[in-house]
Tab-separated table of C-alpha atoms in Angstrom:
chain	number	residue	atom	x	y	z
A	1	MET	CA	0.129	-0.217	0.015
A	2	ARG	CA	1.265	3.582	-1.025
A	3	ASN	CA	0.235	6.924	-0.519
A	4	ASP	CA	-0.713	9.392	-3.078
A	5	ILE	CA	2.454	11.829	-3.378
A	6	SER	CA	-0.081	15.063	-3.203
A	7	THR	CA	-2.825	13.922	-0.975
A	8	GLY	CA	-1.570	11.169	1.269
A	9	VAL	CA	-4.569	8.980	0.526
A	10	PRO	CA	-4.360	5.167	0.273
A	11	VAL	CA	-4.409	4.026	-3.187
A	12	GLY	CA	-2.882	0.309	-3.054
A	13	PRO	CA	-4.130	-1.803	-5.606
A	14	GLY	CA	-6.108	-3.669	-2.608
A	15	SER	CA	-8.393	-0.311	-1.878
A	16	GLU	CA	-11.363	0.579	-3.521
A	17	ILE	CA	-9.846	3.923	-4.333
A	18	GLY	CA	-6.900	2.368	-5.752
A	19	ARG	CA	-9.340	-0.001	-8.350
A	20	LYS	CA	-11.287	3.276	-9.291
A	21	MET	CA	-7.955	4.997	-10.021
A	22	MET	CA	-6.750	2.078	-12.104
A	23	ARG	CA	-9.911	2.297	-13.912
A	24	LYS	CA	-9.430	5.560	-14.275
A	25	LEU	CA	-6.055	5.678	-15.431
A	26	LYS	CA	-6.158	2.979	-18.066
A	27	PHE	CA	-9.361	4.999	-19.449
A	28	ILE	CA	-6.758	8.042	-19.578
A	29	ALA	CA	-3.887	6.260	-21.134
A	30	GLY	CA	-5.996	4.960	-23.923
A	31	VAL	CA	-7.190	8.469	-24.730
A	32	THR	CA	-3.760	9.646	-24.483
A	33	LEU	CA	-2.510	7.336	-26.639
A	34	LEU	CA	-5.234	7.872	-29.615
A	35	ALA	CA	-4.334	11.725	-28.699
A	36	LEU	CA	-1.048	11.278	-29.677
A	37	SER	CA	-1.291	9.101	-32.581
A	38	LEU	CA	-3.345	12.013	-33.900
A	39	LEU	CA	-1.065	14.341	-32.791
A	40	TYR	CA	1.946	12.739	-34.391
A	41	THR	CA	0.524	12.263	-37.822
A	42	THR	CA	-1.501	15.479	-38.463
A	43	LEU	CA	0.816	18.242	-36.757
A	44	PRO	CA	1.250	20.742	-39.355
A	45	GLY	CA	4.483	21.828	-40.686
A	46	LEU	CA	5.668	25.536	-40.498
A	47	GLU	CA	4.093	27.870	-42.874
A	48	ALA	CA	6.811	28.496	-45.872
A	49	GLU	CA	6.524	32.107	-45.873
A	50	ALA	CA	6.937	32.462	-42.083
A	51	ILE	CA	10.285	31.423	-42.449
A	52	GLN	CA	11.666	32.337	-45.777
A	53	SER	CA	14.302	35.135	-45.991
A	54	PRO	CA	11.902	38.018	-47.570
A	55	ASP	CA	14.711	39.419	-49.724
A	56	ALA	CA	15.211	35.920	-51.061
A	57	THR	CA	18.844	36.398	-49.771
A	58	ILE	CA	20.238	32.838	-49.176
A	59	TYR	CA	22.486	32.850	-46.024
A	60	VAL	CA	25.382	30.510	-45.516
A	61	PRO	CA	27.431	29.722	-42.781
A	62	VAL	CA	31.189	29.068	-43.141
A	63	ARG	CA	34.015	27.768	-41.100
A	64	VAL	CA	37.607	28.471	-41.738
A	65	VAL	CA	40.736	26.450	-39.945
A	66	ASP	CA	43.930	26.263	-40.385
A	67	ASN	CA	46.242	22.779	-40.567
A	68	LYS	CA	45.981	22.590	-36.776
A	69	ASN	CA	42.322	22.915	-36.570
A	70	VAL	CA	42.173	26.498	-35.431
A	71	PRO	CA	39.765	28.611	-36.291
A	72	VAL	CA	40.677	31.699	-38.684
A	73	THR	CA	38.537	34.243	-37.932
A	74	THR	CA	40.144	37.307	-39.465
A	75	LEU	CA	39.564	37.031	-43.362
A	76	LYS	CA	37.899	39.413	-45.019
A	77	GLN	CA	34.986	39.509	-47.838
A	78	GLU	CA	37.340	39.567	-51.080
A	79	HIS	CA	39.001	36.069	-49.356
A	80	PHE	CA	35.884	34.264	-50.442
A	81	GLN	CA	34.435	32.591	-53.117
A	82	LEU	CA	30.938	31.246	-53.069
A	83	LEU	CA	29.618	28.795	-55.978
A	84	GLU	CA	26.004	27.680	-56.480
A	85	GLU	CA	25.937	24.557	-58.572
A	86	ASN	CA	29.913	25.262	-59.884
A	87	LYS	CA	28.766	28.660	-60.856
A	88	ASP	CA	30.183	31.829	-59.554
A	89	GLN	CA	27.735	33.736	-57.113
A	90	LYS	CA	28.133	37.481	-56.226
A	91	VAL	CA	28.431	37.501	-52.243
A	92	THR	CA	26.035	40.608	-51.082
A	93	PHE	CA	26.193	39.977	-47.447
A	94	PHE	CA	29.333	39.284	-45.264
A	95	SER	CA	29.187	38.807	-41.235
A	96	ALA	CA	32.763	38.318	-39.623
A	97	PRO	CA	33.058	35.864	-36.614
A	98	SER	CA	33.630	39.169	-34.381
A	99	GLU	CA	29.740	40.180	-34.876
A	100	PRO	CA	27.353	39.153	-32.379
A	101	MET	CA	25.577	35.931	-32.500
A	102	THR	CA	22.251	35.147	-32.052
A	103	VAL	CA	21.278	31.737	-30.565
A	104	GLY	CA	18.219	29.542	-29.458
A	105	VAL	CA	18.514	26.721	-27.248
A	106	VAL	CA	15.571	24.178	-26.664
A	107	LEU	CA	16.037	21.385	-24.083
A	108	ALA	CA	14.022	18.226	-24.462
A	109	LEU	CA	14.373	15.260	-22.293
A	110	SER	CA	12.400	12.405	-21.788
A	111	ALA	CA	12.052	10.189	-18.589
A	112	SER	CA	12.745	7.174	-20.456
A	113	GLY	CA	16.265	8.325	-20.625
A	114	PRO	CA	18.897	9.516	-17.943
A	115	VAL	CA	16.822	12.186	-16.419
A	116	LYS	CA	14.100	10.250	-14.443
A	117	THR	CA	12.430	13.072	-12.623
A	118	ALA	CA	11.955	16.849	-13.004
A	119	GLY	CA	14.554	18.728	-10.388
A	120	GLN	CA	16.932	15.876	-10.456
A	121	ARG	CA	20.509	17.191	-9.369
A	122	ASP	CA	22.547	14.271	-9.835
A	123	ARG	CA	25.830	14.361	-11.877
A	124	VAL	CA	23.904	12.918	-15.435
A	125	THR	CA	21.397	16.279	-14.980
A	126	VAL	CA	24.072	18.567	-13.759
A	127	ASP	CA	26.289	17.710	-16.746
A	128	ILE	CA	23.305	18.204	-18.948
A	129	LEU	CA	22.570	21.283	-17.928
A	130	ASN	CA	26.077	22.767	-17.842
A	131	ALA	CA	26.198	21.529	-21.688
A	132	VAL	CA	23.066	23.691	-22.075
A	133	GLU	CA	25.040	26.624	-20.527
A	134	ARG	CA	28.037	26.162	-22.538
A	135	VAL	CA	25.902	26.247	-25.736
A	136	ARG	CA	23.990	29.346	-24.349
A	137	GLU	CA	27.429	31.092	-24.202
A	138	ALA	CA	27.658	31.197	-28.033
A	139	ASN	CA	25.078	34.193	-27.779
A	140	GLY	CA	26.461	37.743	-28.670
A	141	THR	CA	24.558	39.359	-25.731
A	142	GLY	CA	24.292	37.571	-22.914
A	143	PRO	CA	23.044	33.626	-22.334
A	144	ALA	CA	20.679	32.426	-25.130
A	145	SER	CA	17.244	32.029	-24.733
A	146	LEU	CA	16.242	28.691	-23.248
A	147	ASP	CA	12.976	27.073	-24.033
A	148	GLN	CA	12.512	23.749	-22.121
A	149	LEU	CA	10.216	21.126	-22.726
A	150	PRO	CA	8.495	19.719	-19.153
A	151	LEU	CA	10.224	16.279	-18.875
A	152	ASP	CA	8.654	13.731	-20.267
A	153	SER	CA	5.977	15.838	-21.980
A	154	ASP	CA	4.971	14.698	-25.771
A	155	GLY	CA	5.110	18.056	-27.193
A	156	VAL	CA	8.395	18.463	-28.839
A	157	TYR	CA	7.747	18.947	-32.440
A	158	SER	CA	5.340	21.716	-31.629
A	159	LEU	CA	8.426	23.124	-29.577
A	160	MET	CA	10.540	22.866	-32.288
A	161	ALA	CA	7.985	24.587	-35.047
A	162	LYS	CA	7.588	27.335	-32.680
A	163	ASN	CA	11.060	27.805	-32.085
A	164	ILE	CA	12.057	27.637	-35.542
A	165	ALA	CA	9.442	30.147	-36.357
A	166	THR	CA	10.359	32.638	-33.701
A	167	MET	CA	14.138	32.591	-34.670
A	168	SER	CA	12.976	33.278	-38.332
A	169	GLN	CA	11.269	36.684	-37.476
A	170	ASN	CA	14.702	37.487	-35.493
A	171	PRO	CA	16.072	40.289	-37.574
A	172	SER	CA	19.867	39.005	-36.932
A	173	LYS	CA	21.429	37.025	-40.195
A	174	ARG	CA	24.089	35.611	-37.742
A	175	LYS	CA	21.595	32.894	-35.565
A	176	ALA	CA	21.123	29.275	-35.140
A	177	LEU	CA	19.024	26.909	-33.052
A	178	VAL	CA	20.385	24.262	-30.711
A	179	VAL	CA	18.205	21.314	-29.463
A	180	VAL	CA	19.796	19.099	-26.552
A	181	SER	CA	18.024	16.082	-26.046
A	182	ASP	CA	18.447	12.358	-25.421
A	183	GLY	CA	16.221	11.850	-28.189
A	184	LEU	CA	13.703	9.678	-26.942
A	185	ILE	CA	10.213	9.514	-26.578
A	186	ALA	CA	7.957	10.272	-23.722
A	187	SER	CA	7.874	7.105	-21.439
A	188	GLY	CA	4.716	4.863	-21.929
A	189	SER	CA	4.266	6.599	-25.424
A	190	ARG	CA	4.241	3.856	-28.424
A	191	ALA	CA	7.010	4.615	-30.878
A	192	ASP	CA	4.479	3.168	-34.050
A	193	ALA	CA	2.017	6.007	-32.995
A	194	MET	CA	4.684	8.865	-33.214
A	195	GLN	CA	5.703	9.062	-36.838
A	196	PRO	CA	8.514	11.971	-37.523
A	197	PRO	CA	6.614	15.353	-38.623
A	198	LYS	CA	7.002	15.202	-42.184
A	199	ALA	CA	5.637	18.496	-42.785
A	200	LEU	CA	7.580	20.323	-40.327
A	201	ILE	CA	11.069	18.605	-41.678
A	202	GLU	CA	10.038	19.335	-45.140
A	203	THR	CA	9.197	23.320	-44.514
A	204	ALA	CA	12.373	23.712	-42.041
A	205	ARG	CA	14.299	23.562	-45.357
A	206	LEU	CA	13.403	26.831	-46.239
A	207	ALA	CA	14.822	27.881	-42.773
A	208	SER	CA	17.627	30.542	-43.430
A	209	PHE	CA	19.781	29.448	-40.216
A	210	PRO	CA	21.085	26.094	-39.122
A	211	VAL	CA	19.556	23.899	-36.477
A	212	TYR	CA	21.908	21.767	-34.426
A	213	PHE	CA	21.007	18.600	-32.513
A	214	LEU	CA	23.382	17.990	-29.343
A	215	PHE	CA	22.378	14.026	-28.774
A	216	ALA	CA	23.338	13.323	-24.847
A	217	VAL	CA	23.871	9.548	-24.950
A	218	THR	CA	24.907	7.308	-21.979
A	219	SER	CA	27.496	5.240	-23.810
A	220	LEU	CA	29.278	4.489	-26.991
A	221	PRO	CA	28.338	3.570	-29.493
A	222	GLU	CA	25.277	5.519	-29.371
A	223	PRO	CA	22.014	4.355	-30.541
A	224	ALA	CA	20.535	4.389	-33.771
A	225	LEU	CA	18.404	7.408	-34.807
A	226	THR	CA	15.634	5.460	-36.683
A	227	GLU	CA	12.042	5.714	-37.663
A	228	GLY	CA	9.724	3.875	-35.767
A	229	SER	CA	11.757	3.517	-32.885
A	230	SER	CA	11.779	4.641	-29.375
A	231	TYR	CA	14.243	7.005	-30.599
A	232	VAL	CA	12.098	8.582	-33.414
A	233	VAL	CA	12.428	12.234	-31.640
A	234	GLY	CA	16.314	12.136	-32.081
A	235	TYR	CA	15.585	10.884	-35.689
A	236	SER	CA	13.378	13.856	-36.547
A	237	MET	CA	15.876	16.223	-35.091
A	238	ASP	CA	18.828	14.712	-37.071
A	239	GLN	CA	16.446	15.023	-40.122
A	240	ILE	CA	15.769	18.553	-39.462
A	241	ALA	CA	19.641	19.381	-38.482
A	242	ALA	CA	20.639	18.098	-42.032
A	243	ALA	CA	17.537	19.858	-43.835
A	244	THR	CA	18.687	23.247	-42.525
A	245	GLY	CA	22.619	22.735	-42.870
A	246	GLY	CA	23.097	22.201	-39.218
A	247	GLN	CA	24.357	18.706	-37.543
A	248	THR	CA	23.680	16.240	-35.006
A	249	LEU	CA	26.750	16.168	-32.395
A	250	ILE	CA	27.012	13.244	-29.986
A	251	GLY	CA	28.075	13.601	-26.607
A	252	GLN	CA	28.297	10.946	-23.869
A	253	ILE	CA	27.025	12.031	-20.471
A	254	ASP	CA	29.550	12.303	-17.651
A	255	ASN	CA	32.338	11.872	-20.499
A	256	ASN	CA	32.744	14.398	-23.344
A	257	LEU	CA	29.496	15.674	-23.508
A	258	SER	CA	31.074	19.009	-21.765
A	259	SER	CA	33.861	19.340	-24.578
A	260	THR	CA	31.522	18.535	-27.089
A	261	SER	CA	29.174	21.194	-26.060
A	262	THR	CA	31.939	23.707	-25.440
A	263	GLY	CA	33.179	22.755	-28.994
A	264	LEU	CA	29.664	23.702	-30.704
A	265	ARG	CA	29.820	27.181	-28.871
A	266	ASP	CA	33.129	27.943	-30.070
A	267	LYS	CA	32.080	26.943	-33.791
A	268	LEU	CA	29.254	28.829	-33.749
A	269	LYS	CA	30.954	31.972	-32.672
A	270	ALA	CA	33.640	31.551	-35.342
A	271	GLN	CA	31.156	31.400	-38.185
A	272	TYR	CA	31.236	33.793	-41.146
A	273	ILE	CA	27.883	34.221	-42.870
A	274	LEU	CA	28.040	35.010	-46.213
A	275	GLY	CA	24.717	36.087	-48.449
A	276	PHE	CA	23.914	36.056	-51.752
A	277	THR	CA	20.881	36.094	-54.459
A	278	SER	CA	21.125	33.241	-56.722
A	279	THR	CA	21.563	34.006	-60.532
A	280	ASN	CA	19.110	31.115	-61.230
A	281	ALA	CA	15.812	32.587	-60.534
A	282	ALA	CA	13.826	29.314	-60.982
A	283	ARG	CA	11.352	28.130	-58.505
A	284	ASP	CA	11.616	24.597	-58.993
A	285	GLY	CA	11.650	22.914	-55.648
A	286	LYS	CA	14.766	21.170	-55.488
A	287	TRP	CA	18.277	21.251	-53.793
A	288	ARG	CA	20.885	23.384	-54.885
A	289	LYS	CA	24.902	22.634	-54.139
A	290	LEU	CA	26.886	24.970	-52.515
A	291	ALA	CA	30.671	25.200	-52.265
A	292	VAL	CA	32.921	28.037	-50.507
A	293	LYS	CA	36.373	28.263	-51.685
A	294	VAL	CA	38.868	30.577	-49.697
A	295	THR	CA	42.021	32.538	-51.165
A	296	PRO	CA	44.017	33.306	-47.920
A	297	PRO	CA	46.560	36.138	-47.391
A	298	ASP	CA	49.812	35.533	-48.411
A	299	SER	CA	50.865	35.026	-44.814
A	300	GLN	CA	48.333	32.270	-44.143
A	301	ALA	CA	48.991	28.600	-44.955
A	302	LYS	CA	46.357	26.582	-46.977
A	303	LEU	CA	42.988	26.552	-45.195
A	304	LYS	CA	40.376	23.963	-44.474
A	305	VAL	CA	36.584	25.519	-45.274
A	306	ASP	CA	33.625	23.822	-43.449
A	307	ALA	CA	30.443	25.512	-45.369
A	308	LYS	CA	26.609	24.873	-45.779
A	309	PRO	CA	26.619	22.055	-48.570
A	310	ARG	CA	23.149	23.203	-50.107
A	311	TYR	CA	19.911	24.817	-49.844
A	312	PHE	CA	16.244	24.093	-51.010
A	313	VAL	CA	14.303	26.272	-53.191
A	314	ALA	CA	10.569	26.676	-52.681
A	315	LYS	CA	8.512	25.391	-55.404
A	316	ALA	CA	6.643	28.349	-57.172
A	317	ASP	CA	2.930	28.227	-56.195
């Protein structure tokens, strides 16, 4: 026999209250599963108009490092060449790493993962929260905003859609969204009832900024992010990251999660942003390959370039 944590009333299986509560819980569970099934099959994507660049400018994050993998942050616009499908494009916007960055952070954890209760303060939780704070330090004007999903809540896709829309409305051209998560669905939920939000993933392709997924794992090798598994949330986040030109990074809790989050912070702060308007005005609903080349000053050796590899063009109505 145990007591309800809020009322102290006996609710063990042998009590009448307990039997009534069990029947009620079964009913609620059935309704919840139905609601989840409907939610994850009908969740709308973002409106394309809400996240597209209003002036048709394509923004390309670029990171440049030397042969020791040290960021090079002193280059000028004339050192860059930008190509779309191997055709030169005129750089019409340039932002150097010294300029402020705008970062948004989303924390989404499931009680199926390493954090079991809200307010938990063990080493695992502290390590995750510290990782969040490292990422927030990439923001140029104080800690980045943090939008936290209640532990084990099932509204992660809606939260993602809201944050992508909010970030899209931010006038900064130097911006990124980072999702820190264990990638798991809410405990008690059915993986087969929680399909990836395909409309959200497809529309996110039009975002003018990258989304990064910091995948917090308890051991290596990390679990596979696959559709239809208990890691379907992580699968969706990985799809969104890839669609926006971002990246999924793996950090092992109580091991290298701290260094991984610190590396992401430094990567964001060291980015250049190049902007261009494509010479190809076709609205064909296709991906276009991007390439960025750097001609360094004579005083610098050969440099390595890490740039957004492609972007998606919305199809004309």
